[in-house]
PDB file of C-alpha atoms in Angstrom:
ATOM      1  CA  PHE A   1       0.020  -0.019   0.074  1.00 55.00           C
ATOM      2  CA  VAL A   2       1.377   3.207  -1.218  1.00 58.00           C
ATOM      3  CA  THR A   3       0.193   6.576   0.289  1.00 64.00           C
ATOM      4  CA  PRO A   4       0.564   9.989  -1.587  1.00 64.00           C
ATOM      5  CA  GLN A   5       3.247  11.042   1.093  1.00 67.00           C
ATOM      6  CA  CYS A   6       5.376   8.104   0.148  1.00 67.00           C
ATOM      7  CA  GLU A   7       5.209   9.056  -3.462  1.00 67.00           C
ATOM      8  CA  ARG A   8       7.389  12.067  -2.702  1.00 68.00           C
ATOM      9  CA  PHE A   9      10.280   9.800  -1.546  1.00 67.00           C
ATOM     10  CA  LYS A  10      10.401   7.434  -4.566  1.00 70.00           C
ATOM     11  CA  ALA A  11      13.718   7.546  -6.280  1.00 69.00           C
ATOM     12  CA  LYS A  12      14.082  10.004  -9.053  1.00 72.00           C
ATOM     13  CA  LYS A  13      16.708  10.142 -11.890  1.00 76.00           C
ATOM     14  CA  THR A  14      19.765  12.234 -10.516  1.00 74.00           C
ATOM     15  CA  ARG A  15      20.923  15.252 -12.657  1.00 76.00           C
ATOM     16  CA  TRP A  16      24.381  15.534 -12.684  1.00 76.00           C
ATOM     17  CA  PHE A  17      24.731  18.472 -14.457  1.00 82.00           C
ATOM     18  CA  ARG A  18      23.371  20.955 -12.210  1.00 86.00           C
ATOM     19  CA  PRO A  19      24.880  24.637 -12.018  1.00 90.00           C
ATOM     20  CA  ARG A  20      26.359  23.966  -8.548  1.00 91.00           C
ATOM     21  CA  ILE A  21      28.299  20.857  -9.441  1.00 90.00           C
ATOM     22  CA  LEU A  22      29.452  22.603 -12.706  1.00 92.00           C
ATOM     23  CA  ILE A  23      30.789  25.528 -10.686  1.00 95.00           C
ATOM     24  CA  TYR A  24      32.402  23.336  -8.298  1.00 95.00           C
ATOM     25  CA  GLY A  25      33.944  21.107 -10.956  1.00 94.00           C
ATOM     26  CA  ALA A  26      35.453  24.250 -12.877  1.00 96.00           C
ATOM     27  CA  LEU A  27      36.811  25.616  -9.652  1.00 97.00           C
ATOM     28  CA  LEU A  28      38.491  22.284  -8.742  1.00 97.00           C
ATOM     29  CA  THR A  29      40.028  22.208 -12.222  1.00 97.00           C
ATOM     30  CA  ILE A  30      41.363  25.557 -12.083  1.00 97.00           C
ATOM     31  CA  PHE A  31      42.981  25.018  -8.740  1.00 98.00           C
ATOM     32  CA  LEU A  32      44.652  21.707  -9.849  1.00 97.00           C
ATOM     33  CA  GLY A  33      45.958  23.520 -12.980  1.00 97.00           C
ATOM     34  CA  GLY A  34      47.396  26.339 -10.934  1.00 97.00           C
ATOM     35  CA  ILE A  35      49.095  23.798  -8.784  1.00 97.00           C
ATOM     36  CA  SER A  36      50.430  21.662 -11.600  1.00 96.00           C
ATOM     37  CA  ILE A  37      51.826  24.881 -13.163  1.00 96.00           C
ATOM     38  CA  TYR A  38      53.455  26.087  -9.893  1.00 93.00           C
ATOM     39  CA  LEU A  39      55.210  22.688  -9.624  1.00 90.00           C
ATOM     40  CA  ALA A  40      56.381  22.566 -13.188  1.00 90.00           C
ATOM     41  CA  VAL A  41      58.012  26.091 -13.047  1.00 90.00           C
ATOM     42  CA  LYS A  42      59.320  26.041  -9.511  1.00 87.00           C
ATOM     43  CA  SER A  43      62.960  26.540  -9.202  1.00 85.00           C
ATOM     44  CA  PRO A  44      64.982  23.253  -7.859  1.00 86.00           C
ATOM     45  CA  LEU A  45      67.188  25.577  -5.858  1.00 90.00           C
ATOM     46  CA  SER A  46      66.677  28.616  -3.567  1.00 91.00           C
ATOM     47  CA  LEU A  47      69.535  31.247  -3.222  1.00 91.00           C
ATOM     48  CA  ASN A  48      69.312  33.886  -0.323  1.00 93.00           C
ATOM     49  CA  VAL A  49      72.141  36.552   0.356  1.00 93.00           C
ATOM     50  CA  ILE A  50      71.983  38.552   3.499  1.00 93.00           C
ATOM     51  CA  LYS A  51      74.170  41.591   4.098  1.00 92.00           C
ATOM     52  CA  HIS A  52      75.533  42.096   7.391  1.00 90.00           C
ATOM     53  CA  ARG A  53      74.293  45.210   8.698  1.00 85.00           C
ATOM     54  CA  GLN A  54      76.772  45.925  11.479  1.00 86.00           C
ATOM     55  CA  PRO A  55      79.191  47.198  10.421  1.00 88.00           C
ATOM     56  CA  ILE A  56      77.816  48.551   7.166  1.00 88.00           C
ATOM     57  CA  TYR A  57      81.468  48.259   5.847  1.00 87.00           C
ATOM     58  CA  ILE A  58      84.713  47.663   7.092  1.00 89.00           C
ATOM     59  CA  MET A  59      87.780  49.663   6.282  1.00 88.00           C
ATOM     60  CA  GLN A  60      90.825  47.643   6.024  1.00 89.00           C
ATOM     61  CA  SER A  61      94.285  48.522   7.101  1.00 91.00           C
ATOM     62  CA  ASP A  62      95.442  48.440   3.243  1.00 88.00           C
ATOM     63  CA  GLY A  63      92.648  50.878   2.195  1.00 86.00           C
ATOM     64  CA  SER A  64      90.490  48.285   0.834  1.00 88.00           C
ATOM     65  CA  ILE A  65      86.795  48.118   1.800  1.00 90.00           C
ATOM     66  CA  GLN A  66      85.299  44.764   2.835  1.00 91.00           C
ATOM     67  CA  ASN A  67      81.453  43.911   3.304  1.00 93.00           C
ATOM     68  CA  ASN A  68      80.163  40.764   4.781  1.00 94.00           C
ATOM     69  CA  PHE A  69      77.261  38.554   3.584  1.00 94.00           C
ATOM     70  CA  THR A  70      75.648  35.256   4.689  1.00 94.00           C
ATOM     71  CA  ILE A  71      74.516  33.041   1.890  1.00 94.00           C
ATOM     72  CA  ARG A  72      71.967  30.386   2.188  1.00 95.00           C
ATOM     73  CA  ILE A  73      71.588  27.763  -0.294  1.00 94.00           C
ATOM     74  CA  LEU A  74      68.648  25.421  -0.350  1.00 95.00           C
ATOM     75  CA  ASN A  75      68.896  22.321  -2.842  1.00 92.00           C
ATOM     76  CA  MET A  76      65.472  20.911  -3.895  1.00 90.00           C
ATOM     77  CA  HIS A  77      67.187  18.453  -6.415  1.00 88.00           C
ATOM     78  CA  THR A  78      67.086  14.740  -5.735  1.00 89.00           C
ATOM     79  CA  GLN A  79      71.021  14.787  -6.129  1.00 90.00           C
ATOM     80  CA  THR A  80      74.004  16.433  -4.372  1.00 93.00           C
ATOM     81  CA  ARG A  81      74.883  19.494  -6.428  1.00 92.00           C
ATOM     82  CA  THR A  82      78.220  21.430  -6.646  1.00 93.00           C
ATOM     83  CA  PHE A  83      78.483  25.105  -7.388  1.00 93.00           C
ATOM     84  CA  SER A  84      80.865  27.743  -7.980  1.00 92.00           C
ATOM     85  CA  ILE A  85      80.179  31.330  -6.560  1.00 93.00           C
ATOM     86  CA  GLU A  86      81.255  34.629  -8.155  1.00 91.00           C
ATOM     87  CA  VAL A  87      80.221  38.120  -7.899  1.00 93.00           C
ATOM     88  CA  ALA A  88      79.396  40.582 -11.042  1.00 92.00           C
ATOM     89  CA  GLY A  89      79.105  44.260 -11.215  1.00 90.00           C
ATOM     90  CA  LEU A  90      82.159  45.133  -9.036  1.00 86.00           C
ATOM     91  CA  PRO A  91      85.628  45.584 -10.412  1.00 84.00           C
ATOM     92  CA  ASN A  92      88.619  44.456  -8.604  1.00 83.00           C
ATOM     93  CA  VAL A  93      87.046  42.439  -6.049  1.00 86.00           C
ATOM     94  CA  SER A  94      88.001  39.356  -4.082  1.00 87.00           C
ATOM     95  CA  LEU A  95      85.713  36.965  -2.720  1.00 88.00           C
ATOM     96  CA  SER A  96      86.397  34.414   0.040  1.00 87.00           C
ATOM     97  CA  VAL A  97      84.187  31.972   1.897  1.00 89.00           C
ATOM     98  CA  VAL A  98      84.674  30.745   5.412  1.00 90.00           C
ATOM     99  CA  ALA A  99      85.399  27.193   5.669  1.00 85.00           C
ATOM    100  CA  ILE A 100      85.879  26.515   1.922  1.00 85.00           C
ATOM    101  CA  ASN A 101      89.176  25.491   0.669  1.00 85.00           C
ATOM    102  CA  GLU A 102      88.157  24.177  -2.657  1.00 87.00           C
ATOM    103  CA  PHE A 103      88.272  26.542  -5.722  1.00 87.00           C
ATOM    104  CA  ASP A 104      87.681  26.121  -9.581  1.00 86.00           C
ATOM    105  CA  SER A 105      90.140  26.998 -12.512  1.00 84.00           C
ATOM    106  CA  LYS A 106      89.098  30.563 -12.175  1.00 85.00           C
ATOM    107  CA  LYS A 107      89.918  30.726  -8.385  1.00 86.00           C
ATOM    108  CA  ARG A 108      85.997  30.758  -7.745  1.00 89.00           C
ATOM    109  CA  PRO A 109      84.982  28.884  -4.566  1.00 91.00           C
ATOM    110  CA  ILE A 110      83.336  25.658  -4.900  1.00 91.00           C
ATOM    111  CA  ILE A 111      80.174  24.733  -2.709  1.00 91.00           C
ATOM    112  CA  THR A 112      78.838  21.387  -2.486  1.00 92.00           C
ATOM    113  CA  VAL A 113      75.227  20.946  -1.243  1.00 93.00           C
ATOM    114  CA  ALA A 114      73.473  17.794  -0.289  1.00 93.00           C
ATOM    115  CA  SER A 115      70.046  16.862  -1.816  1.00 92.00           C
ATOM    116  CA  GLY A 116      67.354  18.662   0.245  1.00 91.00           C
ATOM    117  CA  ALA A 117      69.854  20.211   2.478  1.00 93.00           C
ATOM    118  CA  VAL A 118      70.103  24.063   3.396  1.00 93.00           C
ATOM    119  CA  MET A 119      73.764  25.125   3.701  1.00 92.00           C
ATOM    120  CA  THR A 120      74.826  28.500   5.225  1.00 93.00           C
ATOM    121  CA  PHE A 121      77.874  30.215   4.524  1.00 92.00           C
ATOM    122  CA  THR A 122      79.767  33.525   5.514  1.00 93.00           C
ATOM    123  CA  LEU A 123      81.120  35.481   2.577  1.00 92.00           C
ATOM    124  CA  PHE A 124      83.825  38.156   2.682  1.00 92.00           C
ATOM    125  CA  LEU A 125      83.737  40.613  -0.441  1.00 91.00           C
ATOM    126  CA  LYS A 126      86.664  43.027  -0.493  1.00 90.00           C
ATOM    127  CA  GLN A 127      87.296  45.618  -3.130  1.00 88.00           C
ATOM    128  CA  GLN A 128      90.939  47.066  -3.634  1.00 84.00           C
ATOM    129  CA  LYS A 129      91.734  50.719  -2.720  1.00 81.00           C
ATOM    130  CA  ASN A 130      92.351  51.730  -6.306  1.00 80.00           C
ATOM    131  CA  SER A 131      88.837  50.840  -7.444  1.00 75.00           C
ATOM    132  CA  ILE A 132      86.832  52.452  -4.690  1.00 74.00           C
ATOM    133  CA  LYS A 133      84.447  55.233  -5.454  1.00 80.00           C
ATOM    134  CA  SER A 134      81.772  56.428  -2.816  1.00 83.00           C
ATOM    135  CA  GLY A 135      78.413  55.200  -2.471  1.00 85.00           C
ATOM    136  CA  PRO A 136      76.600  51.783  -2.523  1.00 89.00           C
ATOM    137  CA  LYS A 137      77.226  49.717  -5.761  1.00 89.00           C
ATOM    138  CA  ALA A 138      74.840  47.163  -7.222  1.00 92.00           C
ATOM    139  CA  ILE A 139      76.214  43.661  -7.280  1.00 93.00           C
ATOM    140  CA  THR A 140      74.949  40.361  -8.413  1.00 94.00           C
ATOM    141  CA  PHE A 141      75.827  37.046  -6.751  1.00 94.00           C
ATOM    142  CA  LEU A 142      76.030  34.185  -9.201  1.00 93.00           C
ATOM    143  CA  LEU A 143      75.915  30.532  -8.232  1.00 93.00           C
ATOM    144  CA  ARG A 144      76.932  28.180 -11.425  1.00 91.00           C
ATOM    145  CA  ALA A 145      76.498  24.551 -11.394  1.00 91.00           C
ATOM    146  CA  THR A 146      79.715  22.993 -12.085  1.00 89.00           C
ATOM    147  CA  ASP A 147      78.129  20.074 -14.067  1.00 86.00           C
ATOM    148  CA  ASN A 148      76.302  22.577 -16.285  1.00 85.00           C
ATOM    149  CA  PRO A 149      77.382  26.227 -16.659  1.00 79.00           C
ATOM    150  CA  ASP A 150      74.048  27.269 -18.167  1.00 84.00           C
ATOM    151  CA  ASP A 151      72.298  26.189 -14.697  1.00 86.00           C
ATOM    152  CA  THR A 152      72.911  29.638 -13.072  1.00 91.00           C
ATOM    153  CA  TYR A 153      71.050  31.341 -10.160  1.00 92.00           C
ATOM    154  CA  SER A 154      71.488  34.854  -9.252  1.00 93.00           C
ATOM    155  CA  TYR A 155      70.872  37.252  -6.408  1.00 94.00           C
ATOM    156  CA  ASP A 156      70.989  40.936  -6.365  1.00 94.00           C
ATOM    157  CA  SER A 157      72.491  42.935  -3.395  1.00 93.00           C
ATOM    158  CA  LYS A 158      74.444  46.273  -2.702  1.00 92.00           C
ATOM    159  CA  PHE A 159      78.026  46.627  -1.640  1.00 89.00           C
ATOM    160  CA  MET A 160      78.335  49.387   0.568  1.00 87.00           C
ATOM    161  CA  ARG A 161      81.364  51.981   0.629  1.00 83.00           C
ATOM    162  CA  PRO A 162      81.988  55.506   2.296  1.00 82.00           C
TER     163      PRO A 162
END
């Protein structure tokens, strides 16, 4: 025996293409596409250079000027990577890295970073007396992979002078 109230609860054919379902599907597709694009273009290495602020610059006894920096490298590759580091934009400059004694053929320090590791180094950048001009100078730190020189990462900073 079926009453009129039970007729309302009978199974009806489900409509899958309702506006709400279409909107949720479109949003899900957009979000998944955005995440896919981000992961596809994400750099496998993070380079961060922090200038020491105290003192702003150090006047050496020979008349040269030294700036100190901390460099932080995060290797997101699946294998250990080896890089050389150099500075562009500043003439007659010498670069030294604390606790690094390995150099390439051009006398650039060699840094090895394990897979998934964050390495932090202190850099001393020194400009010779005969090249010093007053005011800050824009510089670029370049990190080049030794196995592929085209694989280069850069970070812009400033070299402070009196």
